[in-house]
CSV table of C-alpha atoms in Angstrom, one decimal:
chain,number,residue,atom,x,y,z
A,1072,MET,CA,18.8,12.9,8.3
A,1073,GLY,CA,20.6,11.0,5.5
A,1074,TRP,CA,19.4,13.2,2.7
A,1075,ASP,CA,21.9,11.7,0.3
A,1076,TYR,CA,20.6,8.2,0.9
A,1077,LEU,CA,17.0,9.4,0.8
A,1078,GLY,CA,17.8,11.0,-2.5
A,1079,ILE,CA,19.1,7.7,-3.9
A,1080,ILE,CA,16.0,5.9,-2.8
A,1081,LEU,CA,13.9,8.7,-4.2
A,1082,ALA,CA,15.5,8.4,-7.6
A,1083,VAL,CA,14.9,4.6,-7.7
A,1084,CYS,CA,11.3,5.0,-6.6
A,1085,ALA,CA,10.8,7.8,-9.2
A,1086,ILE,CA,12.2,5.7,-12.0
A,1087,LEU,CA,10.1,2.6,-11.1
A,1088,CYS,CA,6.8,4.4,-10.7
A,1089,ALA,CA,7.3,6.5,-13.9
A,1090,ILE,CA,5.1,3.9,-15.6
A,1091,GLY,CA,2.3,6.2,-14.4
A,1092,PHE,CA,3.1,8.4,-17.4
A,1093,TYR,CA,1.6,5.7,-19.5
A,1094,LYS,CA,-1.6,5.5,-17.4
A,1095,PHE,CA,-1.7,7.9,-14.5
A,1096,VAL,CA,-3.4,5.4,-12.2
A,1097,TYR,CA,-0.3,3.3,-12.4
A,1098,PHE,CA,1.5,5.8,-10.2
A,1099,LEU,CA,-0.7,4.5,-7.4
A,1100,SER,CA,-0.9,0.9,-8.3
A,1101,ILE,CA,1.6,-1.0,-10.4
A,1102,GLY,CA,4.2,1.7,-10.1
A,1103,TYR,CA,3.6,1.7,-6.3
A,1104,GLY,CA,4.5,-2.0,-6.1
A,1105,PHE,CA,7.6,-1.6,-8.3
A,1106,ALA,CA,8.8,1.3,-6.1
A,1107,VAL,CA,8.4,-0.5,-2.8
A,1108,ALA,CA,10.2,-3.6,-4.2
A,1109,GLY,CA,13.0,-1.5,-5.8
A,1110,GLY,CA,13.3,0.8,-2.9
A,1111,GLY,CA,13.6,-2.1,-0.5
A,1112,ILE,CA,16.5,-3.6,-2.5
A,1113,THR,CA,18.2,-0.2,-2.7
A,1114,LEU,CA,18.0,0.2,1.0
A,1115,LEU,CA,19.6,-3.2,1.6
A,1116,ILE,CA,22.5,-2.3,-0.8
A,1117,ILE,CA,23.0,1.0,0.9
A,1118,ALA,CA,23.1,-0.6,4.3
A,1119,ILE,CA,25.5,-3.4,3.3
A,1120,MET,CA,27.9,-1.0,1.4
A,1121,ASN,CA,28.1,1.3,4.5
A,1122,GLY,CA,28.7,-1.6,6.9
A,1123,TRP,CA,25.5,-0.9,8.8
A,1124,THR,CA,24.3,-4.5,8.9
A,1125,GLU,CA,27.0,-6.0,11.1
A,1126,ARG,CA,25.3,-8.6,13.3
A,1127,VAL,CA,21.9,-7.7,11.9
A,1128,LEU,CA,22.2,-8.6,8.2
A,1129,TRP,CA,19.7,-11.4,8.7
A,1130,LEU,CA,17.1,-8.8,9.9
A,1131,ALA,CA,17.8,-6.5,6.9
A,1132,LEU,CA,17.4,-9.5,4.6
A,1133,ILE,CA,14.0,-10.3,6.2
A,1134,GLN,CA,12.8,-6.8,5.9
A,1135,THR,CA,13.9,-6.5,2.3
A,1136,THR,CA,12.3,-9.8,1.4
A,1137,LEU,CA,9.1,-8.6,2.8
A,1138,PHE,CA,9.2,-5.4,0.7
A,1139,LEU,CA,10.0,-7.5,-2.3
A,1140,ALA,CA,7.2,-9.9,-1.8
A,1141,TYR,CA,4.8,-7.1,-1.1
A,1142,GLY,CA,5.7,-5.0,-4.1
A,1143,ILE,CA,6.1,-7.8,-6.7
A,1144,ARG,CA,2.8,-9.5,-5.5
A,1145,LEU,CA,0.9,-6.2,-5.7
A,1146,SER,CA,2.1,-5.2,-9.1
A,1147,ALA,CA,1.7,-8.6,-10.6
A,1148,PHE,CA,-1.8,-9.0,-9.2
A,1149,LEU,CA,-3.0,-5.6,-10.5
A,1150,LEU,CA,-1.3,-6.1,-13.9
A,1151,ILE,CA,-2.8,-9.6,-14.4
A,1152,ARG,CA,-6.2,-8.5,-13.3
A,1153,GLU,CA,-6.2,-5.6,-15.7
A,1154,ILE,CA,-5.0,-7.8,-18.6
A,1155,ARG,CA,-7.5,-10.6,-18.0
A,1156,ASN,CA,-10.5,-8.8,-16.6
A,1157,MET,CA,-12.4,-6.7,-19.1
A,1158,ALA,CA,-15.0,-5.7,-16.5
A,1159,TYR,CA,-12.2,-4.4,-14.3
A,1160,ARG,CA,-10.7,-2.4,-17.1
A,1161,LYS,CA,-14.1,-0.8,-17.6
A,1162,THR,CA,-14.4,0.0,-13.9
A,1163,LEU,CA,-10.9,1.4,-13.9
A,1164,LYS,CA,-11.8,3.8,-16.7
A,1165,GLU,CA,-15.0,4.9,-15.0
A,1166,ALA,CA,-13.2,5.4,-11.7
A,1167,THR,CA,-10.3,7.4,-13.0
A,1168,GLY,CA,-11.4,8.8,-16.4
A,1169,ASN,CA,-8.0,7.7,-17.7
A,1170,GLU,CA,-9.3,7.6,-21.2
A,1171,LYS,CA,-8.6,11.3,-21.2
A,1172,ARG,CA,-5.0,12.4,-21.3
A,1173,MET,CA,-3.9,14.5,-18.2
A,1174,PRO,CA,-1.8,17.6,-18.7
A,1175,VAL,CA,1.9,16.9,-18.4
A,1176,PHE,CA,2.4,19.2,-15.5
A,1177,VAL,CA,-0.3,17.4,-13.5
A,1178,LEU,CA,1.3,14.1,-14.2
A,1179,VAL,CA,4.7,15.4,-13.1
A,1180,MET,CA,3.2,16.8,-9.9
A,1181,ILE,CA,1.6,13.4,-9.1
A,1182,TRP,CA,4.9,11.6,-10.0
A,1183,VAL,CA,6.9,13.8,-7.7
A,1184,PHE,CA,4.4,13.5,-4.8
A,1185,VAL,CA,4.2,9.7,-5.0
A,1186,SER,CA,7.9,9.2,-5.4
A,1187,VAL,CA,8.5,11.3,-2.2
A,1188,LEU,CA,5.7,9.4,-0.4
A,1189,TYR,CA,7.1,6.0,-1.3
A,1190,THR,CA,10.6,7.0,-0.2
A,1191,ALA,CA,9.2,8.3,3.1
A,1192,GLN,CA,7.2,5.1,3.7
A,1193,LEU,CA,10.5,3.1,3.3
A,1194,SER,CA,12.5,5.5,5.6
A,1195,PRO,CA,12.0,3.5,8.8
A,1196,MET,CA,14.2,0.8,7.5
A,1197,LEU,CA,16.9,3.3,6.4
A,1198,TYR,CA,16.9,5.0,9.8
A,1199,ARG,CA,17.2,1.7,11.7
A,1200,TYR,CA,20.4,0.8,10.0
A,1201,MET,CA,21.8,4.3,9.3
A,1202,ASN,CA,21.5,5.2,13.0
A,1203,GLY,CA,23.3,2.1,14.1
A,1204,ASN,CA,20.5,0.8,16.3
A,1205,LYS,CA,21.1,-2.9,17.1
A,1206,ASP,CA,17.7,-3.6,18.8
A,1207,ILE,CA,16.0,-6.6,17.3
A,1208,LEU,CA,12.9,-7.0,19.4
A,1209,ILE,CA,10.9,-4.0,18.1
A,1210,PRO,CA,11.8,-4.5,14.4
A,1211,LEU,CA,10.9,-8.2,14.7
A,1212,VAL,CA,7.5,-7.1,16.2
A,1213,GLY,CA,7.1,-4.7,13.3
A,1214,VAL,CA,8.1,-7.3,10.7
A,1215,GLY,CA,5.5,-9.7,12.3
A,1216,ILE,CA,2.8,-7.1,12.0
A,1217,SER,CA,3.7,-6.3,8.4
A,1218,PHE,CA,3.7,-10.0,7.5
A,1219,PHE,CA,0.2,-10.3,9.0
A,1220,GLY,CA,-1.0,-7.3,6.9
A,1221,PHE,CA,0.6,-8.8,3.8
A,1222,VAL,CA,-1.1,-12.2,4.4
A,1223,LEU,CA,-4.5,-10.3,4.9
A,1224,GLU,CA,-4.1,-8.6,1.6
A,1225,VAL,CA,-3.2,-11.8,-0.3
A,1226,ILE,CA,-6.2,-13.7,1.2
A,1227,ALA,CA,-8.6,-10.8,0.7
A,1228,ASP,CA,-7.6,-10.4,-3.0
A,1229,SER,CA,-7.9,-14.1,-3.6
A,1230,GLN,CA,-11.3,-14.4,-1.9
A,1231,LYS,CA,-12.6,-11.4,-3.8
A,1232,THR,CA,-11.4,-12.8,-7.2
A,1233,ALA,CA,-13.1,-16.2,-6.4
A,1234,GLN,CA,-16.4,-14.6,-5.3
A,1235,LYS,CA,-16.6,-12.3,-8.3
A,1236,LYS,CA,-16.2,-15.2,-10.6
A,1237,GLU,CA,-19.0,-17.0,-8.8
A,1238,ASN,CA,-21.3,-14.0,-8.7
A,1239,PRO,CA,-20.1,-11.0,-10.8
A,1240,ASP,CA,-23.3,-9.1,-10.0
A,1241,MET,CA,-22.6,-8.7,-6.2
A,1242,VAL,CA,-19.8,-7.5,-4.1
A,1243,ALA,CA,-17.7,-10.0,-2.1
A,1244,THR,CA,-19.4,-10.8,1.2
A,1245,LYS,CA,-17.8,-14.1,2.4
A,1246,GLY,CA,-14.6,-14.9,4.2
A,1247,LEU,CA,-12.7,-11.8,5.4
A,1248,TYR,CA,-15.5,-9.8,3.8
A,1249,ARG,CA,-17.9,-10.9,6.5
A,1250,ILE,CA,-15.8,-9.0,9.0
A,1251,VAL,CA,-14.9,-5.9,7.0
A,1252,ARG,CA,-15.8,-4.7,3.5
A,1253,CYS,CA,-12.3,-3.6,2.5
A,1254,PRO,CA,-10.0,-6.2,4.1
A,1255,ASN,CA,-7.3,-5.6,1.5
A,1256,TYR,CA,-7.1,-1.9,2.4
A,1257,PHE,CA,-7.1,-2.8,6.1
A,1258,GLY,CA,-4.2,-5.2,5.4
A,1259,GLU,CA,-2.4,-2.4,3.7
A,1260,ILE,CA,-2.7,-0.2,6.8
A,1261,ILE,CA,-1.5,-3.1,9.0
A,1262,PHE,CA,1.5,-3.7,6.7
A,1263,TRP,CA,2.7,-0.1,7.0
A,1264,THR,CA,1.9,0.1,10.7
A,1265,GLY,CA,4.4,-2.7,11.1
A,1266,VAL,CA,7.0,-0.8,9.0
A,1267,PHE,CA,6.5,2.3,11.1
A,1268,ILE,CA,6.7,0.4,14.4
A,1269,SER,CA,9.9,-1.4,13.2
A,1270,GLY,CA,11.7,2.0,13.4
A,1271,VAL,CA,10.4,3.5,16.6
A,1272,THR,CA,13.5,2.6,18.6
A,1273,ALA,CA,15.8,4.0,15.9
A,1274,TYR,CA,14.4,7.4,14.9
A,1275,LYS,CA,16.7,10.3,15.9
A,1276,GLY,CA,15.6,13.8,15.9
A,1277,ILE,CA,12.3,15.5,15.0
A,1278,GLY,CA,13.1,15.3,11.3
A,1279,GLN,CA,13.2,11.5,11.1
A,1280,TRP,CA,10.1,11.2,13.3
A,1281,LEU,CA,8.2,13.6,11.1
A,1282,ILE,CA,9.1,11.9,7.9
A,1283,ALA,CA,8.0,8.5,9.2
A,1284,ILE,CA,4.8,9.8,10.9
A,1285,ILE,CA,3.7,11.9,7.9
A,1286,ALA,CA,4.2,9.0,5.5
A,1287,TYR,CA,2.2,6.7,7.8
A,1288,ILE,CA,-0.6,9.3,8.1
A,1289,CYS,CA,-0.6,9.7,4.3
A,1290,ILE,CA,-0.9,6.0,3.4
A,1291,THR,CA,-3.6,5.6,6.0
A,1292,PHE,CA,-5.5,8.6,4.6
A,1293,ILE,CA,-5.1,7.1,1.1
A,1294,MET,CA,-6.6,3.8,2.2
A,1295,PHE,CA,-9.6,5.6,3.7
A,1296,ASN,CA,-10.0,7.7,0.6
A,1297,GLY,CA,-9.8,4.5,-1.5
A,1298,ALA,CA,-12.5,2.8,0.6
A,1299,GLN,CA,-14.7,5.9,0.2
A,1300,ARG,CA,-14.3,6.0,-3.6
A,1301,LEU,CA,-14.9,2.2,-3.8
A,1302,GLU,CA,-18.1,2.6,-1.7
A,1303,LYS,CA,-19.3,5.4,-4.0
A,1304,ARG,CA,-18.9,3.2,-7.1
A,1305,GLN,CA,-20.6,0.3,-5.4
A,1306,MET,CA,-23.5,2.4,-4.2
A,1307,ALA,CA,-24.0,3.6,-7.8
A,1308,ARG,CA,-24.1,0.0,-9.1
A,1309,TYR,CA,-25.8,-1.9,-6.2
A,1310,LYS,CA,-28.0,0.7,-4.4
A,1311,ASP,CA,-31.2,-1.1,-5.4
A,1312,HIS,CA,-30.0,-4.5,-4.2
A,1313,ASP,CA,-31.5,-5.4,-0.8
A,1314,GLU,CA,-28.7,-7.9,-0.2
A,1315,TYR,CA,-26.1,-5.2,-0.8
A,1316,ASN,CA,-27.8,-2.7,1.4
A,1317,ASN,CA,-28.2,-5.1,4.3
A,1318,TYR,CA,-24.5,-6.1,4.0
A,1319,VAL,CA,-23.1,-2.6,4.0
A,1320,ASP,CA,-25.4,-1.4,6.8
A,1321,SER,CA,-24.1,-4.2,9.1
A,1322,THR,CA,-20.4,-4.6,8.1
A,1323,PRO,CA,-17.7,-2.0,8.9
A,1324,ILE,CA,-16.2,-0.5,5.8
A,1325,LEU,CA,-12.5,-0.5,6.7
A,1326,ILE,CA,-11.6,-1.3,10.4
A,1327,PRO,CA,-13.0,-4.5,11.8
A,1328,LEU,CA,-15.3,-4.1,14.9
A,1329,LEU,CA,-15.2,-0.3,14.5
A,1330,PRO,CA,-18.8,0.7,13.8
A,1331,ILE,CA,-18.1,3.0,10.9
A,1332,TYR,CA,-20.3,1.6,8.1
A,1333,HIS,CA,-20.2,4.4,5.5
A,1334,LEU,CA,-17.7,7.1,4.3
A,1335,ASN,CA,-20.2,8.7,1.9
A,1336,LYS,CA,-23.5,10.4,2.6
A,1337,GLN,CA,-26.4,8.1,2.3
């Protein structure tokens, strides 16, 4: 199972997402990006030090670079948005109630949970090299899928920022938002789908499969839950806007082409 290596990665993820003790929402946002980036680097160091990357070092470097790009981009984007955008800070407070200090034991429970989750999300890369699997086709397919998801997130965030500057009183409806209302969340699911797939030919034993599958299910559930909460906030703000109502009634909320338009009761 590699519990010792998982423990090292867990410690790194826990340290890097501990920023959530400053604002608990950071456990799931800025700290999340830090943990993915730092965990990815830790994985690469572990693999190289143990000699697992013989003939596949280039693949490990590609995967690590992807984790780095994903984590740094996400944390930087969220941090800059919060610093520059007063309206976003207000929305963040309304959505999380983070102006009220959470009990320490609750913060610790959240911290432990997300640290374990982020470690599990990164585990497919660990298992690929720890188990000595030299297959390159499936991991390359997984990397390609993850890269596609990463690009989707970058484009979606960029388009939303531009459209909110143009019309701050309406949700984004152009570009990727014509196809799906939460393309950034969809990109997140695609990214981690690629990570999971990259390890399918390497998992050994029920334990490794369970860790990878549970992590994938959890992040997918979190994205659906995030889309549901976003829809709830938008409904409260725009429910009397005909343009908004027409848009949400005809555009899938999270998965393109899947006719699921609402995750809240209308």
